[in-house]
């Protein structure tokens, strides 16, 4: 009798473990990884200085559909960076942006204090299409006052 009780408990523990494992697998397939629908990367400053107090890092995703059309901002994120040290990490969600495979996408960034831009990217950082991936490591240069 003791042996059959131990056997039943072992079978029950195995069934519960298998059910928990199946539930975890099913859940992980429904929830995409944060990077699956986002552009991630870093922003560094060309000069080895800290950003001014009350600074905001703004990272934008631009879509360039054709050379004749102006670039359109299709995604943006803002991060308060006053107590952080460079390089600044960012994640720019793209899950609400339909990606046009014929278009070109670029990421740019700037640091602002109030309405004044103090640092900005001066290089195009392609992402998403034409062989570019979902990561971008940007370098910002000081903007003349």
Short mmCIF file of N, CA and C in Angstrom, two decimals:
data_model
loop_
_atom_site.label_atom_id
_atom_site.label_comp_id
_atom_site.label_asym_id
_atom_site.label_seq_id
_atom_site.Cartn_x
_atom_site.Cartn_y
_atom_site.Cartn_z
N UNK A 1 0.82 -1.19 0.00
CA UNK A 1 0.00 0.00 0.00
C UNK A 1 0.86 1.26 0.00
N UNK A 2 1.93 1.28 0.79
CA UNK A 2 2.82 2.44 0.82
C UNK A 2 3.50 2.60 -0.52
N UNK A 3 3.87 1.48 -1.15
CA UNK A 3 4.54 1.53 -2.45
C UNK A 3 3.62 2.11 -3.52
N UNK A 4 2.32 1.73 -3.49
CA UNK A 4 1.40 2.26 -4.50
C UNK A 4 1.13 3.75 -4.27
N UNK A 5 1.10 4.19 -3.03
CA UNK A 5 0.91 5.62 -2.74
C UNK A 5 2.10 6.42 -3.24
N UNK A 6 3.30 5.91 -3.03
CA UNK A 6 4.51 6.59 -3.51
C UNK A 6 4.51 6.65 -5.04
N UNK A 7 4.10 5.54 -5.67
CA UNK A 7 4.04 5.49 -7.13
C UNK A 7 3.03 6.50 -7.66
N UNK A 8 1.86 6.59 -7.03
CA UNK A 8 0.83 7.56 -7.46
C UNK A 8 1.34 8.98 -7.32
N UNK A 9 2.02 9.26 -6.21
CA UNK A 9 2.56 10.61 -6.00
C UNK A 9 3.63 10.94 -7.05
N UNK A 10 4.45 9.97 -7.40
CA UNK A 10 5.49 10.19 -8.42
C UNK A 10 4.85 10.47 -9.78
N UNK A 11 3.81 9.70 -10.13
CA UNK A 11 3.11 9.91 -11.40
C UNK A 11 2.43 11.28 -11.40
N UNK A 12 1.80 11.64 -10.29
CA UNK A 12 1.14 12.94 -10.19
C UNK A 12 2.16 14.08 -10.32
N UNK A 13 3.29 13.95 -9.67
CA UNK A 13 4.33 14.98 -9.77
C UNK A 13 4.84 15.10 -11.19
N UNK A 14 4.99 13.99 -11.90
CA UNK A 14 5.44 14.01 -13.30
C UNK A 14 4.40 14.69 -14.18
N UNK A 15 3.14 14.39 -13.98
CA UNK A 15 2.07 15.00 -14.78
C UNK A 15 2.00 16.51 -14.52
N UNK A 16 2.10 16.92 -13.28
CA UNK A 16 2.08 18.35 -12.95
C UNK A 16 3.28 19.05 -13.56
N UNK A 17 4.46 18.46 -13.50
CA UNK A 17 5.67 19.06 -14.08
C UNK A 17 5.52 19.20 -15.59
N UNK A 18 5.01 18.16 -16.24
CA UNK A 18 4.82 18.21 -17.70
C UNK A 18 3.81 19.29 -18.07
N UNK A 19 2.73 19.41 -17.32
CA UNK A 19 1.72 20.43 -17.60
C UNK A 19 2.30 21.83 -17.43
N UNK A 20 3.09 22.03 -16.40
CA UNK A 20 3.73 23.34 -16.18
C UNK A 20 4.70 23.66 -17.30
N UNK A 21 5.46 22.67 -17.76
CA UNK A 21 6.40 22.88 -18.85
C UNK A 21 5.67 23.23 -20.15
N UNK A 22 4.59 22.52 -20.45
CA UNK A 22 3.80 22.82 -21.64
C UNK A 22 3.18 24.21 -21.57
N UNK A 23 2.69 24.60 -20.43
CA UNK A 23 2.11 25.94 -20.26
C UNK A 23 3.17 27.01 -20.46
N UNK A 24 4.37 26.79 -19.95
CA UNK A 24 5.45 27.77 -20.11
C UNK A 24 5.86 27.89 -21.57
N UNK A 25 5.93 26.77 -22.28
CA UNK A 25 6.29 26.80 -23.70
C UNK A 25 5.23 27.53 -24.51
N UNK A 26 3.97 27.24 -24.24
CA UNK A 26 2.89 27.90 -24.98
C UNK A 26 2.90 29.40 -24.73
N UNK A 27 3.15 29.81 -23.50
CA UNK A 27 3.16 31.23 -23.16
C UNK A 27 4.33 31.93 -23.83
N UNK A 28 5.51 31.32 -23.86
CA UNK A 28 6.67 31.98 -24.45
C UNK A 28 6.52 32.16 -25.94
N UNK A 29 5.74 31.33 -26.61
CA UNK A 29 5.53 31.48 -28.04
C UNK A 29 4.57 32.63 -28.34
N UNK A 30 3.66 32.92 -27.46
CA UNK A 30 2.69 33.99 -27.70
C UNK A 30 3.28 35.36 -27.41
N UNK A 31 4.22 35.46 -26.49
CA UNK A 31 4.79 36.74 -26.11
C UNK A 31 6.12 36.91 -26.82
N UNK A 32 6.22 37.83 -27.82
CA UNK A 32 7.47 37.99 -28.53
C UNK A 32 8.54 38.62 -27.64
N UNK A 33 9.77 38.34 -27.97
CA UNK A 33 10.87 38.97 -27.25
C UNK A 33 10.82 40.47 -27.51
N UNK A 34 11.29 41.30 -26.55
CA UNK A 34 11.22 42.74 -26.72
C UNK A 34 11.89 43.23 -28.00
N UNK A 35 12.93 42.54 -28.46
CA UNK A 35 13.64 42.97 -29.64
C UNK A 35 12.97 42.53 -30.94
N UNK A 36 11.97 41.64 -30.86
CA UNK A 36 11.33 41.14 -32.07
C UNK A 36 10.61 42.25 -32.82
N UNK A 37 10.11 43.24 -32.12
CA UNK A 37 9.39 44.34 -32.76
C UNK A 37 9.94 45.68 -32.28
N UNK A 38 11.25 45.78 -32.26
CA UNK A 38 11.87 47.02 -31.79
C UNK A 38 13.25 47.18 -32.42
N UNK A 39 13.68 48.42 -32.46
CA UNK A 39 15.05 48.74 -32.84
C UNK A 39 15.76 49.03 -31.52
N UNK A 40 16.88 48.41 -31.32
CA UNK A 40 17.64 48.61 -30.08
C UNK A 40 19.04 49.10 -30.43
N UNK A 41 19.65 49.76 -29.47
CA UNK A 41 21.01 50.21 -29.70
C UNK A 41 21.50 51.12 -28.61
N UNK A 42 22.57 51.84 -28.94
CA UNK A 42 23.17 52.76 -27.99
C UNK A 42 23.39 54.11 -28.67
N UNK A 43 23.48 55.12 -27.83
CA UNK A 43 23.81 56.47 -28.28
C UNK A 43 25.00 56.93 -27.46
N UNK A 44 26.06 57.31 -28.14
CA UNK A 44 27.25 57.79 -27.48
C UNK A 44 27.53 59.21 -27.93
N UNK A 45 28.34 59.93 -27.16
CA UNK A 45 28.71 61.30 -27.53
C UNK A 45 30.12 61.28 -28.10
N UNK A 46 30.35 62.08 -29.15
CA UNK A 46 31.67 62.16 -29.76
C UNK A 46 32.69 62.72 -28.78
N UNK A 47 32.25 63.60 -27.90
CA UNK A 47 33.11 64.18 -26.86
C UNK A 47 32.90 63.41 -25.56
N UNK A 48 33.95 63.16 -24.81
CA UNK A 48 33.79 62.42 -23.54
C UNK A 48 33.27 63.33 -22.42
N UNK A 49 32.02 63.75 -22.51
CA UNK A 49 31.41 64.60 -21.49
C UNK A 49 30.05 64.02 -21.11
N UNK A 50 29.55 64.43 -19.96
CA UNK A 50 28.20 64.04 -19.55
C UNK A 50 27.21 65.02 -20.16
N UNK A 51 26.01 64.53 -20.40
CA UNK A 51 24.96 65.41 -20.91
C UNK A 51 24.57 66.42 -19.84
N UNK A 52 24.14 67.61 -20.25
CA UNK A 52 23.72 68.62 -19.27
C UNK A 52 22.53 68.14 -18.44
N UNK A 53 22.35 68.76 -17.27
CA UNK A 53 21.21 68.44 -16.42
C UNK A 53 19.91 68.66 -17.18
N UNK A 54 18.89 67.89 -16.83
CA UNK A 54 17.55 67.98 -17.43
C UNK A 54 17.58 67.71 -18.93
N UNK A 55 18.45 66.80 -19.36
CA UNK A 55 18.56 66.44 -20.77
C UNK A 55 17.60 65.31 -21.12
N UNK A 56 17.14 65.37 -22.36
CA UNK A 56 16.27 64.33 -22.90
C UNK A 56 16.90 63.80 -24.18
N UNK A 57 17.02 62.49 -24.27
CA UNK A 57 17.47 61.83 -25.49
C UNK A 57 16.24 61.47 -26.30
N UNK A 58 16.21 61.92 -27.54
CA UNK A 58 15.09 61.61 -28.44
C UNK A 58 15.64 60.79 -29.60
N UNK A 59 15.09 59.59 -29.78
CA UNK A 59 15.49 58.71 -30.88
C UNK A 59 14.29 58.56 -31.80
N UNK A 60 14.52 58.77 -33.11
CA UNK A 60 13.43 58.73 -34.08
C UNK A 60 13.73 57.74 -35.20
N UNK A 61 12.67 57.12 -35.70
CA UNK A 61 12.73 56.26 -36.88
C UNK A 61 12.10 57.02 -38.03
N UNK A 62 12.86 57.17 -39.12
CA UNK A 62 12.38 57.89 -40.30
C UNK A 62 12.20 56.91 -41.46
N UNK A 63 11.11 57.09 -42.21
CA UNK A 63 10.87 56.31 -43.41
C UNK A 63 11.11 57.20 -44.61
N UNK A 64 11.96 56.73 -45.53
CA UNK A 64 12.21 57.45 -46.78
C UNK A 64 11.64 56.57 -47.89
N UNK A 65 10.45 56.94 -48.37
CA UNK A 65 9.77 56.13 -49.37
C UNK A 65 10.36 56.33 -50.77
N UNK A 66 10.81 57.55 -51.06
CA UNK A 66 11.44 57.84 -52.34
C UNK A 66 12.35 59.05 -52.18
N UNK A 67 13.25 59.24 -53.14
CA UNK A 67 14.17 60.37 -53.07
C UNK A 67 13.44 61.70 -53.20
N UNK A 68 12.30 61.69 -53.86
CA UNK A 68 11.55 62.93 -54.07
C UNK A 68 10.68 63.31 -52.87
N UNK A 69 10.37 62.34 -52.02
CA UNK A 69 9.48 62.60 -50.89
C UNK A 69 10.30 62.91 -49.64
N UNK A 70 9.78 63.79 -48.78
CA UNK A 70 10.50 64.05 -47.52
C UNK A 70 10.41 62.85 -46.58
N UNK A 71 11.39 62.73 -45.72
CA UNK A 71 11.39 61.66 -44.72
C UNK A 71 10.22 61.85 -43.76
N UNK A 72 9.63 60.75 -43.36
CA UNK A 72 8.48 60.80 -42.45
C UNK A 72 8.85 60.10 -41.15
N UNK A 73 8.61 60.77 -40.01
CA UNK A 73 8.86 60.16 -38.70
C UNK A 73 7.76 59.13 -38.44
N UNK A 74 8.17 57.86 -38.27
CA UNK A 74 7.19 56.80 -38.04
C UNK A 74 7.33 56.16 -36.66
N UNK A 75 8.31 56.60 -35.89
CA UNK A 75 8.48 56.09 -34.54
C UNK A 75 9.39 57.01 -33.74
N UNK A 76 9.13 57.09 -32.44
CA UNK A 76 9.94 57.98 -31.60
C UNK A 76 9.90 57.48 -30.16
N UNK A 77 11.02 57.67 -29.46
CA UNK A 77 11.07 57.41 -28.03
C UNK A 77 11.90 58.51 -27.38
N UNK A 78 11.56 58.86 -26.15
CA UNK A 78 12.28 59.90 -25.40
C UNK A 78 12.69 59.33 -24.05
N UNK A 79 13.94 59.61 -23.66
CA UNK A 79 14.50 59.08 -22.42
C UNK A 79 15.13 60.23 -21.65
N UNK A 80 14.77 60.37 -20.37
CA UNK A 80 15.43 61.35 -19.50
C UNK A 80 16.80 60.80 -19.14
N UNK A 81 17.88 61.53 -19.44
CA UNK A 81 19.22 60.99 -19.25
C UNK A 81 20.08 61.79 -18.28
N UNK A 82 19.49 62.70 -17.54
CA UNK A 82 20.30 63.61 -16.72
C UNK A 82 21.18 62.91 -15.69
N UNK A 83 20.84 61.74 -15.21
CA UNK A 83 21.68 61.05 -14.22
C UNK A 83 22.36 59.81 -14.80
N UNK A 84 22.31 59.64 -16.10
CA UNK A 84 22.90 58.48 -16.74
C UNK A 84 24.23 58.84 -17.39
N UNK A 85 25.05 57.84 -17.61
CA UNK A 85 26.34 58.01 -18.28
C UNK A 85 26.28 57.37 -19.66
N UNK A 86 26.93 57.99 -20.65
CA UNK A 86 26.97 57.36 -21.98
C UNK A 86 27.84 56.11 -21.97
N UNK A 87 27.58 55.16 -22.83
CA UNK A 87 26.57 55.18 -23.88
C UNK A 87 25.17 54.93 -23.32
N UNK A 88 24.19 55.63 -23.89
CA UNK A 88 22.80 55.51 -23.46
C UNK A 88 22.14 54.40 -24.29
N UNK A 89 21.46 53.50 -23.62
CA UNK A 89 20.76 52.41 -24.31
C UNK A 89 19.34 52.85 -24.64
N UNK A 90 18.84 52.40 -25.79
CA UNK A 90 17.47 52.72 -26.17
C UNK A 90 16.80 51.51 -26.79
N UNK A 91 15.47 51.52 -26.74
CA UNK A 91 14.63 50.56 -27.43
C UNK A 91 13.50 51.34 -28.07
N UNK A 92 13.41 51.27 -29.39
CA UNK A 92 12.42 52.01 -30.15
C UNK A 92 11.40 51.01 -30.72
N UNK A 93 10.21 50.91 -30.11
CA UNK A 93 9.22 49.94 -30.59
C UNK A 93 8.80 50.22 -32.02
N UNK A 94 8.62 49.14 -32.80
CA UNK A 94 8.16 49.27 -34.19
C UNK A 94 6.93 48.42 -34.45
N UNK A 95 6.32 47.88 -33.40
CA UNK A 95 5.20 46.97 -33.60
C UNK A 95 3.95 47.64 -34.16
N UNK A 96 3.82 48.94 -34.05
CA UNK A 96 2.66 49.63 -34.60
C UNK A 96 2.96 50.27 -35.96
N UNK A 97 4.20 50.13 -36.42
CA UNK A 97 4.61 50.73 -37.68
C UNK A 97 4.64 49.66 -38.77
N UNK A 98 3.77 49.78 -39.80
CA UNK A 98 3.87 48.82 -40.90
C UNK A 98 5.16 49.10 -41.68
N UNK A 99 5.97 48.07 -41.89
CA UNK A 99 7.24 48.23 -42.57
C UNK A 99 7.04 48.04 -44.07
N UNK A 100 7.43 49.05 -44.84
CA UNK A 100 7.36 49.02 -46.30
C UNK A 100 8.71 48.50 -46.79
N UNK A 101 8.75 47.31 -47.34
CA UNK A 101 10.02 46.71 -47.74
C UNK A 101 10.70 47.49 -48.87
N UNK A 102 9.95 48.31 -49.61
CA UNK A 102 10.55 49.11 -50.68
C UNK A 102 11.15 50.41 -50.16
N UNK A 103 10.82 50.79 -48.95
CA UNK A 103 11.31 52.05 -48.39
C UNK A 103 12.64 51.84 -47.67
N UNK A 104 13.29 52.95 -47.38
CA UNK A 104 14.51 52.93 -46.58
C UNK A 104 14.16 53.52 -45.21
N UNK A 105 14.72 52.93 -44.17
CA UNK A 105 14.47 53.41 -42.80
C UNK A 105 15.80 53.81 -42.18
N UNK A 106 15.77 54.92 -41.46
CA UNK A 106 16.96 55.42 -40.77
C UNK A 106 16.59 55.85 -39.37
N UNK A 107 17.57 55.69 -38.47
CA UNK A 107 17.40 56.14 -37.09
C UNK A 107 18.30 57.35 -36.89
N UNK A 108 17.79 58.36 -36.22
CA UNK A 108 18.64 59.48 -35.80
C UNK A 108 18.28 59.81 -34.36
N UNK A 109 19.14 60.60 -33.73
CA UNK A 109 18.91 60.95 -32.32
C UNK A 109 19.41 62.36 -32.06
N UNK A 110 18.89 62.90 -30.97
CA UNK A 110 19.35 64.21 -30.52
C UNK A 110 19.15 64.29 -29.01
N UNK A 111 19.94 65.15 -28.39
CA UNK A 111 19.78 65.44 -26.97
C UNK A 111 19.33 66.88 -26.86
N UNK A 112 18.27 67.07 -26.10
CA UNK A 112 17.73 68.42 -25.93
C UNK A 112 17.71 68.79 -24.45
N UNK A 113 17.80 70.09 -24.23
CA UNK A 113 17.58 70.68 -22.91
C UNK A 113 16.51 71.73 -23.13
N UNK A 114 15.31 71.44 -22.66
CA UNK A 114 14.18 72.31 -22.99
C UNK A 114 13.91 72.19 -24.48
N UNK A 115 13.88 73.33 -25.17
CA UNK A 115 13.66 73.34 -26.62
C UNK A 115 14.95 73.44 -27.42
N UNK A 116 16.10 73.43 -26.76
CA UNK A 116 17.37 73.60 -27.43
C UNK A 116 18.07 72.25 -27.62
N UNK A 117 18.49 71.99 -28.85
CA UNK A 117 19.24 70.77 -29.16
C UNK A 117 20.71 71.02 -28.85
N UNK A 118 21.30 70.15 -28.04
CA UNK A 118 22.71 70.31 -27.66
C UNK A 118 23.61 69.32 -28.40
N UNK A 119 23.10 68.13 -28.72
CA UNK A 119 23.83 67.12 -29.48
C UNK A 119 22.88 66.52 -30.50
N UNK A 120 23.43 66.13 -31.66
CA UNK A 120 22.60 65.52 -32.69
C UNK A 120 23.44 64.57 -33.54
N UNK A 121 22.77 63.60 -34.16
CA UNK A 121 23.48 62.69 -35.06
C UNK A 121 23.69 63.41 -36.39
N UNK A 122 24.86 63.21 -36.98
CA UNK A 122 25.14 63.81 -38.28
C UNK A 122 25.42 62.74 -39.33
N UNK A 123 25.06 61.51 -39.01
CA UNK A 123 25.27 60.37 -39.89
C UNK A 123 23.96 59.60 -40.03
N UNK A 124 23.73 59.03 -41.21
CA UNK A 124 22.54 58.21 -41.42
C UNK A 124 22.81 56.81 -40.88
N UNK A 125 21.88 56.28 -40.09
CA UNK A 125 21.99 54.95 -39.51
C UNK A 125 20.86 54.10 -40.06
N UNK A 126 21.10 53.35 -41.14
CA UNK A 126 20.03 52.54 -41.75
C UNK A 126 19.62 51.36 -40.88
N UNK A 127 18.33 51.05 -40.90
CA UNK A 127 17.77 49.91 -40.16
C UNK A 127 16.63 49.29 -40.96
N UNK A 128 16.26 48.08 -40.59
CA UNK A 128 15.06 47.36 -41.02
C UNK A 128 15.07 46.82 -42.45
N UNK A 129 15.39 47.59 -43.46
CA UNK A 129 15.29 47.13 -44.84
C UNK A 129 16.63 47.25 -45.55
N UNK A 130 16.68 46.68 -46.74
CA UNK A 130 17.89 46.75 -47.60
C UNK A 130 19.11 46.15 -46.90
N UNK A 131 18.89 45.06 -46.20
CA UNK A 131 19.98 44.35 -45.55
C UNK A 131 20.36 44.87 -44.17
N UNK A 132 19.74 45.94 -43.72
CA UNK A 132 20.03 46.49 -42.39
C UNK A 132 19.22 45.72 -41.34
N UNK A 133 19.73 45.65 -40.15
CA UNK A 133 19.07 44.91 -39.08
C UNK A 133 18.24 45.79 -38.18
N UNK A 134 18.08 45.35 -36.95
CA UNK A 134 17.27 46.05 -35.95
C UNK A 134 18.12 46.66 -34.85
N UNK A 135 19.41 46.84 -35.11
CA UNK A 135 20.27 47.48 -34.12
C UNK A 135 20.95 48.69 -34.74
N UNK A 136 21.21 49.68 -33.91
CA UNK A 136 21.90 50.89 -34.36
C UNK A 136 22.69 51.46 -33.19
N UNK A 137 23.95 51.73 -33.42
CA UNK A 137 24.80 52.36 -32.44
C UNK A 137 25.18 53.74 -32.97
N UNK A 138 24.59 54.77 -32.39
CA UNK A 138 24.73 56.14 -32.89
C UNK A 138 25.77 56.92 -32.10
N UNK A 139 26.39 57.87 -32.78
CA UNK A 139 27.30 58.81 -32.14
C UNK A 139 26.78 60.22 -32.42
N UNK A 140 26.64 61.01 -31.37
CA UNK A 140 26.13 62.37 -31.51
C UNK A 140 27.28 63.37 -31.39
N UNK A 141 27.15 64.47 -32.14
CA UNK A 141 28.14 65.55 -32.09
C UNK A 141 27.49 66.78 -31.48
N UNK A 142 28.30 67.65 -30.90
CA UNK A 142 27.78 68.87 -30.29
C UNK A 142 27.23 69.80 -31.37
N UNK A 143 26.11 70.42 -31.06
CA UNK A 143 25.48 71.40 -31.95
C UNK A 143 25.90 72.78 -31.49
N UNK A 144 26.33 73.60 -32.44
CA UNK A 144 26.75 74.96 -32.09
C UNK A 144 25.56 75.74 -31.54
N UNK A 145 25.79 76.52 -30.46
CA UNK A 145 24.66 77.29 -29.87
C UNK A 145 24.20 78.42 -30.76
#
